[in-house]
Backbone as ProteinMPNN parsed JSONL, in Angstrom:
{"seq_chain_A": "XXXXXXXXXXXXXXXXXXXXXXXXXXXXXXXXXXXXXXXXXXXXXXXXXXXXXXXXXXXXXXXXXXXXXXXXXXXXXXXXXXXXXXXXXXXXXXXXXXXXXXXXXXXXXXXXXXXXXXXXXXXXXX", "coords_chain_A": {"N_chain_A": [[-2.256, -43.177, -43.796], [-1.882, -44.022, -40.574], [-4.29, -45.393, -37.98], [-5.099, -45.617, -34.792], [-6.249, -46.766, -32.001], [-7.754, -46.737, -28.928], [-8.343, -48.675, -25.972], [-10.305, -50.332, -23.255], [-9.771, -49.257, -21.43], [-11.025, -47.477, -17.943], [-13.571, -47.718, -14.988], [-11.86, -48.712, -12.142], [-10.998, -49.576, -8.329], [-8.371, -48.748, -5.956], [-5.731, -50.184, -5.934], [-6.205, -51.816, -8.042], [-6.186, -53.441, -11.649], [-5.652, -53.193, -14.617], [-5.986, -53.486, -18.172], [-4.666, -52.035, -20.853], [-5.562, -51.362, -24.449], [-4.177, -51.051, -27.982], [-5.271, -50.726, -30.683], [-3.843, -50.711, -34.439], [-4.488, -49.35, -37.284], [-3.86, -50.393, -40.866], [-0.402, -50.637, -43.105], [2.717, -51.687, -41.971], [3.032, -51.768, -38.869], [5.003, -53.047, -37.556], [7.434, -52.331, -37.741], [7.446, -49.726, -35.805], [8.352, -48.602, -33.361], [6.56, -48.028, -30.349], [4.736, -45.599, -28.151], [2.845, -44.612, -24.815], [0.87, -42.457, -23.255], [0.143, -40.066, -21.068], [-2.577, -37.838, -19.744], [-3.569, -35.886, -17.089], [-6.467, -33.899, -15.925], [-5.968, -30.542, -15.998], [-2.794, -30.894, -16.116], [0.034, -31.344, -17.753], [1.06, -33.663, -20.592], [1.963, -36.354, -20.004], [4.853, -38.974, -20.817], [4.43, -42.739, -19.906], [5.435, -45.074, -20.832], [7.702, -47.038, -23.003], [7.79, -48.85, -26.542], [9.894, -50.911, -28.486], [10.711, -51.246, -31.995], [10.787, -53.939, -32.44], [9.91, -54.907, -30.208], [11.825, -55.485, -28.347], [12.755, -54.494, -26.666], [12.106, -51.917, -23.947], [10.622, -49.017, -22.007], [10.044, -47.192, -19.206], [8.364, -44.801, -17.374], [9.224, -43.268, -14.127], [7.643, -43.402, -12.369], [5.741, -45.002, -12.498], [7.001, -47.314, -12.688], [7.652, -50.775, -12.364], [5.05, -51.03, -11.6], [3.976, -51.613, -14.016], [3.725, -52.866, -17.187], [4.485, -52.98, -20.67], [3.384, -54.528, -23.761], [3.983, -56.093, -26.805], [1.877, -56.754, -30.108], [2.854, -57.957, -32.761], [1.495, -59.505, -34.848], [-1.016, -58.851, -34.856], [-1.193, -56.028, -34.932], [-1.533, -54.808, -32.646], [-0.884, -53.067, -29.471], [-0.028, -53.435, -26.228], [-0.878, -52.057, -22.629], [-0.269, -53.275, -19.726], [-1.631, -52.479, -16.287], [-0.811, -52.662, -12.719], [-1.312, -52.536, -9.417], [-2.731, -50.045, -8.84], [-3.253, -46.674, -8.464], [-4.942, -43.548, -7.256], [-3.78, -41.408, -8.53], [-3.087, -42.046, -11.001], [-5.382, -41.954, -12.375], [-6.512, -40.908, -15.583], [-6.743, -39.206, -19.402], [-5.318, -41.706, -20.904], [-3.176, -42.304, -23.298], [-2.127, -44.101, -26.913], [0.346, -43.629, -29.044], [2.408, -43.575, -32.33], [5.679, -43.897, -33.443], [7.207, -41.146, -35.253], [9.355, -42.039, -36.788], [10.284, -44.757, -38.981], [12.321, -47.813, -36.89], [13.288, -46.64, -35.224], [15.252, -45.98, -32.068], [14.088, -45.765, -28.862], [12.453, -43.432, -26.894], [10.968, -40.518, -25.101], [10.214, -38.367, -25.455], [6.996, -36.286, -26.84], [7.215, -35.294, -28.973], [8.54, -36.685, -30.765], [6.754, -38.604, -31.837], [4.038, -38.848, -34.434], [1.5, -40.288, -34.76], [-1.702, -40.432, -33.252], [-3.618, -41.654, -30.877], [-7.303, -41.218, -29.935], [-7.389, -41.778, -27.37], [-8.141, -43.243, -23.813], [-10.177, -43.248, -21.209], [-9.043, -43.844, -17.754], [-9.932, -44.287, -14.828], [-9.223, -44.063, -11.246], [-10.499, -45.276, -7.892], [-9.946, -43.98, -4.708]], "CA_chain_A": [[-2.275, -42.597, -42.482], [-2.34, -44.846, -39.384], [-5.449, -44.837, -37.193], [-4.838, -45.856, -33.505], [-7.98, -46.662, -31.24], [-7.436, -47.463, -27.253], [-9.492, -49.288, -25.541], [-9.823, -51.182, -22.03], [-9.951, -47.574, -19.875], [-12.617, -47.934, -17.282], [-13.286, -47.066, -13.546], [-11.163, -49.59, -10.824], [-10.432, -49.27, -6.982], [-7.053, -48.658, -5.724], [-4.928, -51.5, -6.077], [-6.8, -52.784, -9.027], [-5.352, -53.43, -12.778], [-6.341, -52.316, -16.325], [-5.12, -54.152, -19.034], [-5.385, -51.19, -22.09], [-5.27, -51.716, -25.594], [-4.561, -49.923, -28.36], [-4.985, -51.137, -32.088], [-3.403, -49.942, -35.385], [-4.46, -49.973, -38.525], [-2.432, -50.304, -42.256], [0.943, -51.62, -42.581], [4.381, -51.683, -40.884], [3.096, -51.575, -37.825], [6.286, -53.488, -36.891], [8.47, -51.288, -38.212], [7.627, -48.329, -35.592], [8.174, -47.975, -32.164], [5.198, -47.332, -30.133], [4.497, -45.071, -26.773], [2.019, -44.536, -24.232], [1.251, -41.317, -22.544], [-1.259, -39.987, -20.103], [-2.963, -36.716, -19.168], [-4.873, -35.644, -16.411], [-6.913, -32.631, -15.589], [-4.805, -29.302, -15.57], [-1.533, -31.249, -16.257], [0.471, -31.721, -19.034], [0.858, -34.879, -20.815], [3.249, -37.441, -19.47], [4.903, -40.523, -21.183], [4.086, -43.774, -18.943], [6.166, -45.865, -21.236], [7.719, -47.081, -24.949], [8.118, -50.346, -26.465], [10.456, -50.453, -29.578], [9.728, -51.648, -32.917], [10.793, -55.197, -32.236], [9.135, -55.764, -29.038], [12.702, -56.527, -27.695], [13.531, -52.807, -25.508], [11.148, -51.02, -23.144], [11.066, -48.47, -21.227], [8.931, -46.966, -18.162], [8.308, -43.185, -16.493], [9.718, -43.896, -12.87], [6.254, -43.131, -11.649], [4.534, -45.891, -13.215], [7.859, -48.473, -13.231], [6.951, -51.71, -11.272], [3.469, -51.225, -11.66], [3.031, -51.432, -15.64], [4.306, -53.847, -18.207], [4.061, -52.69, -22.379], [4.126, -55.565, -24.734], [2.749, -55.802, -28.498], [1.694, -58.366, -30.492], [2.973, -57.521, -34.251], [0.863, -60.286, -36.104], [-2.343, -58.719, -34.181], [-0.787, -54.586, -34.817], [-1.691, -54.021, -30.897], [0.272, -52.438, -28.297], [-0.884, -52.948, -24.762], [-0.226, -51.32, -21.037], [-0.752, -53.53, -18.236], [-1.208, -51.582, -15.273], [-1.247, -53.145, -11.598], [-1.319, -51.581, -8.465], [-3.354, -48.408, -9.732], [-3.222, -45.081, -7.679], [-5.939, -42.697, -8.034], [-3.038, -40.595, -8.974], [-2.996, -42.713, -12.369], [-6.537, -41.366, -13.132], [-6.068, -39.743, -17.041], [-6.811, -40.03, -20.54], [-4.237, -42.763, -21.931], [-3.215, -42.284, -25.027], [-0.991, -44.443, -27.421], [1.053, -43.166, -29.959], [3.654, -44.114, -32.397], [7.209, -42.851, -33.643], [7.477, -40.558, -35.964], [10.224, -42.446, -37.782], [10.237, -46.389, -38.033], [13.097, -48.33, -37.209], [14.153, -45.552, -34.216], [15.565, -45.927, -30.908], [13.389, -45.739, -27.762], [12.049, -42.106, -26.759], [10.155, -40.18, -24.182], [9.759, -37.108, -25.932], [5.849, -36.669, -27.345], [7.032, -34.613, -30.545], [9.266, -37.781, -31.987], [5.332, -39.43, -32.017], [3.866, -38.163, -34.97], [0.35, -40.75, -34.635], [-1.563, -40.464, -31.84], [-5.234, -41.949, -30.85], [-7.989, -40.538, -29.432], [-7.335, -41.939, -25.565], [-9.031, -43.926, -22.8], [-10.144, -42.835, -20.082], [-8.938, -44.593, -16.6], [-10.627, -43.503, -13.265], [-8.635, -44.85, -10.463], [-10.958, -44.399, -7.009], [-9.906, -44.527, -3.646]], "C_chain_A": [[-2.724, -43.653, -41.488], [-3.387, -43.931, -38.807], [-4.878, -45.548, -35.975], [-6.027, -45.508, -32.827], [-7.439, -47.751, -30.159], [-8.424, -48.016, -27.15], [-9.138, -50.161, -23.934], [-9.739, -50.453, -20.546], [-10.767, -48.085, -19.129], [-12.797, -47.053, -15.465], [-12.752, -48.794, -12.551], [-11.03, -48.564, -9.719], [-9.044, -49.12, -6.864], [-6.451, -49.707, -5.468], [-5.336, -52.106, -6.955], [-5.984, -52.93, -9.777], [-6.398, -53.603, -13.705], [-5.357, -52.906, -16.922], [-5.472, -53.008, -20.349], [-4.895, -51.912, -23.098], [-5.078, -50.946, -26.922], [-3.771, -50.725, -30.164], [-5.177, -50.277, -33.398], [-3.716, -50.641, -36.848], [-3.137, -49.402, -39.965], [-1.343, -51.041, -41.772], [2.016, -51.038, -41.704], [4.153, -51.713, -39.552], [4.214, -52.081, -36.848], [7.549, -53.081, -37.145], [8.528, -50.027, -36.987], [7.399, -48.898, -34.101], [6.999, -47.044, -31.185], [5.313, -46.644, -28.409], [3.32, -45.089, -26.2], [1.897, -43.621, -23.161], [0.021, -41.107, -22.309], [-1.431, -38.271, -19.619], [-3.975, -36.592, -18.231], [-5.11, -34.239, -16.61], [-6.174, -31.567, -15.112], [-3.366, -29.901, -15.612], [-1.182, -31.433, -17.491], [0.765, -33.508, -19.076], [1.742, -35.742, -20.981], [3.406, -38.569, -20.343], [4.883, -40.752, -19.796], [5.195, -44.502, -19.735], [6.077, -46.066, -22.888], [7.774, -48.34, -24.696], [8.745, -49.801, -28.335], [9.858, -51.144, -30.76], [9.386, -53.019, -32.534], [9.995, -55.939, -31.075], [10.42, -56.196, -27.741], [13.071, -55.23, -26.463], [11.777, -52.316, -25.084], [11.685, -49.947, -22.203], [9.621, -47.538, -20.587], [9.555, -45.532, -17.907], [8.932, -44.072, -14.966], [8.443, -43.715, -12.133], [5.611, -44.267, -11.539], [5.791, -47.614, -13.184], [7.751, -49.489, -11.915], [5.552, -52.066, -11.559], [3.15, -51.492, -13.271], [4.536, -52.692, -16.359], [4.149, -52.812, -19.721], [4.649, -53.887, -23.135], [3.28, -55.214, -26.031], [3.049, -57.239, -28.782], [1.364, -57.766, -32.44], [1.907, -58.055, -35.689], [-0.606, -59.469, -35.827], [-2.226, -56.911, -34.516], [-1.376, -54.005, -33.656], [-0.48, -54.341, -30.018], [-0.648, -52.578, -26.816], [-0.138, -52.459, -23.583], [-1.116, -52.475, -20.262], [-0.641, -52.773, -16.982], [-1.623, -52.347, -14.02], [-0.979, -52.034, -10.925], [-1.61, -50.134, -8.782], [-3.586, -47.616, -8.264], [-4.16, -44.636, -7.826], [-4.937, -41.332, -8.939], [-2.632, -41.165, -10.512], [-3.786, -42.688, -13.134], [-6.008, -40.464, -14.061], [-6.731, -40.399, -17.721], [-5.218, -40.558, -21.303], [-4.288, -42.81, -23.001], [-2.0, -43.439, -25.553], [-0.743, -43.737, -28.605], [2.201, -43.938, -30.701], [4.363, -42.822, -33.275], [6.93, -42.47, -34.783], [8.458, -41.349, -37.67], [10.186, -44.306, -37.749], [11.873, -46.723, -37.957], [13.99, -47.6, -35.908], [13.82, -45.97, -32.289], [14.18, -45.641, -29.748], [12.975, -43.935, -27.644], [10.903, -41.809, -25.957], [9.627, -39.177, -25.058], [8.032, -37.319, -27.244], [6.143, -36.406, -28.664], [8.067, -35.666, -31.61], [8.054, -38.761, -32.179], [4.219, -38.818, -33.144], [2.133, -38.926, -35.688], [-0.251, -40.877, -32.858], [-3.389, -41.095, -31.621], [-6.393, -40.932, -30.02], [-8.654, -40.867, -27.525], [-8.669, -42.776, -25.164], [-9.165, -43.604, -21.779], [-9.584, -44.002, -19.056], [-8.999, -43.918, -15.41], [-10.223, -44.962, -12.309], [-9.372, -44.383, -9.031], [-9.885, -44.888, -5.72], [-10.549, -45.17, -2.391]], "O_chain_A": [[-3.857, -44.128, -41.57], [-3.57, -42.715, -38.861], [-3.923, -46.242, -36.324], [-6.683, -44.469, -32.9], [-6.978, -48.888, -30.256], [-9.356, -48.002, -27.954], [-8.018, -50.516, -23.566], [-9.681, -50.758, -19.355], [-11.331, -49.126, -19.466], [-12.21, -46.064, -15.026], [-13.474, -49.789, -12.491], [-10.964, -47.338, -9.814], [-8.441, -49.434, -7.89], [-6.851, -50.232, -4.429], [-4.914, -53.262, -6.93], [-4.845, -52.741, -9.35], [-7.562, -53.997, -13.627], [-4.187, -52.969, -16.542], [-6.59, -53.133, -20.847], [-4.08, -52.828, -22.988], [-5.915, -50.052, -27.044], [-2.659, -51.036, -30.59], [-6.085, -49.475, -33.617], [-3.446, -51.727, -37.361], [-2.194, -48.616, -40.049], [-1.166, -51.717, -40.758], [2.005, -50.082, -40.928], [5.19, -51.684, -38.888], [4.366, -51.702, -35.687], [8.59, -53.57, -36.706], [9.516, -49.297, -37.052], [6.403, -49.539, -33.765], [6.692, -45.854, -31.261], [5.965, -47.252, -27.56], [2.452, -45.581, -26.922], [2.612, -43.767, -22.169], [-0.968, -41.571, -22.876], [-0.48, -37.609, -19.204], [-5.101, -37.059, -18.404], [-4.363, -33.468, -17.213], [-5.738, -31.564, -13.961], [-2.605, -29.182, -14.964], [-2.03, -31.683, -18.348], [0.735, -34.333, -18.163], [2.308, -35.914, -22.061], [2.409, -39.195, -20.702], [5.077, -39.991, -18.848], [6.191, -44.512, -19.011], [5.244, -45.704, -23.719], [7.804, -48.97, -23.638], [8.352, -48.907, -29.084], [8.716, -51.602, -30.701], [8.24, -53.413, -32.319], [9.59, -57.1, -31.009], [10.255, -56.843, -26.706], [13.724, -55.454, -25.444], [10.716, -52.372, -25.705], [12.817, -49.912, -21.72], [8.571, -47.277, -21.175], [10.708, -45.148, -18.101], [9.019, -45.295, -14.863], [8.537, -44.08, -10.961], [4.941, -44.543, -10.544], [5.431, -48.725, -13.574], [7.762, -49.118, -10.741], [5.066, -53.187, -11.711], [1.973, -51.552, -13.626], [5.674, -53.05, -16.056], [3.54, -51.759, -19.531], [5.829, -54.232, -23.211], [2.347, -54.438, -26.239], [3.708, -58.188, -28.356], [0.369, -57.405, -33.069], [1.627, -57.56, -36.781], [-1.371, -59.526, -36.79], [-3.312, -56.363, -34.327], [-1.705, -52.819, -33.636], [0.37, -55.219, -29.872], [-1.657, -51.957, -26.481], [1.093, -52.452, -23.551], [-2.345, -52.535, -20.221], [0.486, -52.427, -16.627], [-2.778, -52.771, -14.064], [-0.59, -50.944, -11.345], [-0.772, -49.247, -8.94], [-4.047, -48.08, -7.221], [-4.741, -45.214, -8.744], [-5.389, -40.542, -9.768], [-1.762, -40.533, -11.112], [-3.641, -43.078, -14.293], [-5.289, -39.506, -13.776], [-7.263, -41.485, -17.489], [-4.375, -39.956, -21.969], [-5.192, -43.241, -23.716], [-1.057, -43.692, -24.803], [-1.703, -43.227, -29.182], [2.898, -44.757, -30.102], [4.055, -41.679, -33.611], [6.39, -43.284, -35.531], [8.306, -41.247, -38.887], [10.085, -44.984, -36.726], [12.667, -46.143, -38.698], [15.146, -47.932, -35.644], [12.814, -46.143, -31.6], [13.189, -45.188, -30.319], [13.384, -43.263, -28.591], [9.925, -42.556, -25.964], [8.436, -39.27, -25.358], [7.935, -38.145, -28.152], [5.573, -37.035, -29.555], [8.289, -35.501, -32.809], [8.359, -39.822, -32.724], [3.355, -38.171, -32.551], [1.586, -38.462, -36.688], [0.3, -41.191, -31.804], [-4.233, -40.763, -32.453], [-6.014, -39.857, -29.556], [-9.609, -40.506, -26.837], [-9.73, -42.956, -25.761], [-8.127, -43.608, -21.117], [-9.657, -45.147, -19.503], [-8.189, -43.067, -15.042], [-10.549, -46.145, -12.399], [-9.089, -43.229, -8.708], [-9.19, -45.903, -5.747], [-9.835, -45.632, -1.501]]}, "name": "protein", "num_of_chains": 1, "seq": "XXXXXXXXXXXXXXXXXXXXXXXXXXXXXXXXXXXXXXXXXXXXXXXXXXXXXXXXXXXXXXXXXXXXXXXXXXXXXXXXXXXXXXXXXXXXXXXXXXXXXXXXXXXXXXXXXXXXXXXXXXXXXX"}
């Protein structure tokens, strides 16, 4: 059973940047396609963005696209979110997750994510 543990949340000003992190233990981790999804208070819980197994496809929420990067680093089994230009509207707990299946296509949807961590907070003020 993969474990997944964020890290890097914190409190910034508006316009700041958060570099998160979010490391996996056991193998394949390069085998699986990883996401990154965010909840705030009274909302449901949004992807921000994927990155595929390879590292070579991404893909962004249109909310968050411009402002965020996702890269990994396979030899290291971490996934990170860069986030610039932060909103307070980007205040949540960040979670990463990965795919359900390895070896699979890109995906927004939370229920093809079948590991998930236990989030970071990020408090964005104005």
């Amino acid at each position: 059973q993969v474990q997944l543990v964020e890290s890097g949340g914190g409190l910034v000003q508006a316009g700041g940047s958060l570099r998160l992190s979010c490391a996996a233990s056991g193998r394949s981790f390069s085998s699986y396609g990883m996401g990154w999804f965010r909840q705030a208070p009274g909302k449901e819980r949004e992807f921000v963005g994927g990155i595929s197994w390879s590292g070579g496809s991404t893909s962004y929420a249109d909310s968050v696209k411009g402002r965020i990067t996702i890269s990994r680093d396979n030899a290291k089994n971490t996934v990170y979110l860069q986030m610039n230009s932060l909103k307070p509207e980007d205040t949540a707990l960040y979670y990463c997750a990965r795919h359900v299946l390895p070896w699979h296509g890109l995906t927004a949807d939370p229920t093809d994510f079948g590991s998930w961590g236990q989030g970071t907070q990020v408090t964005v003020s104005s």
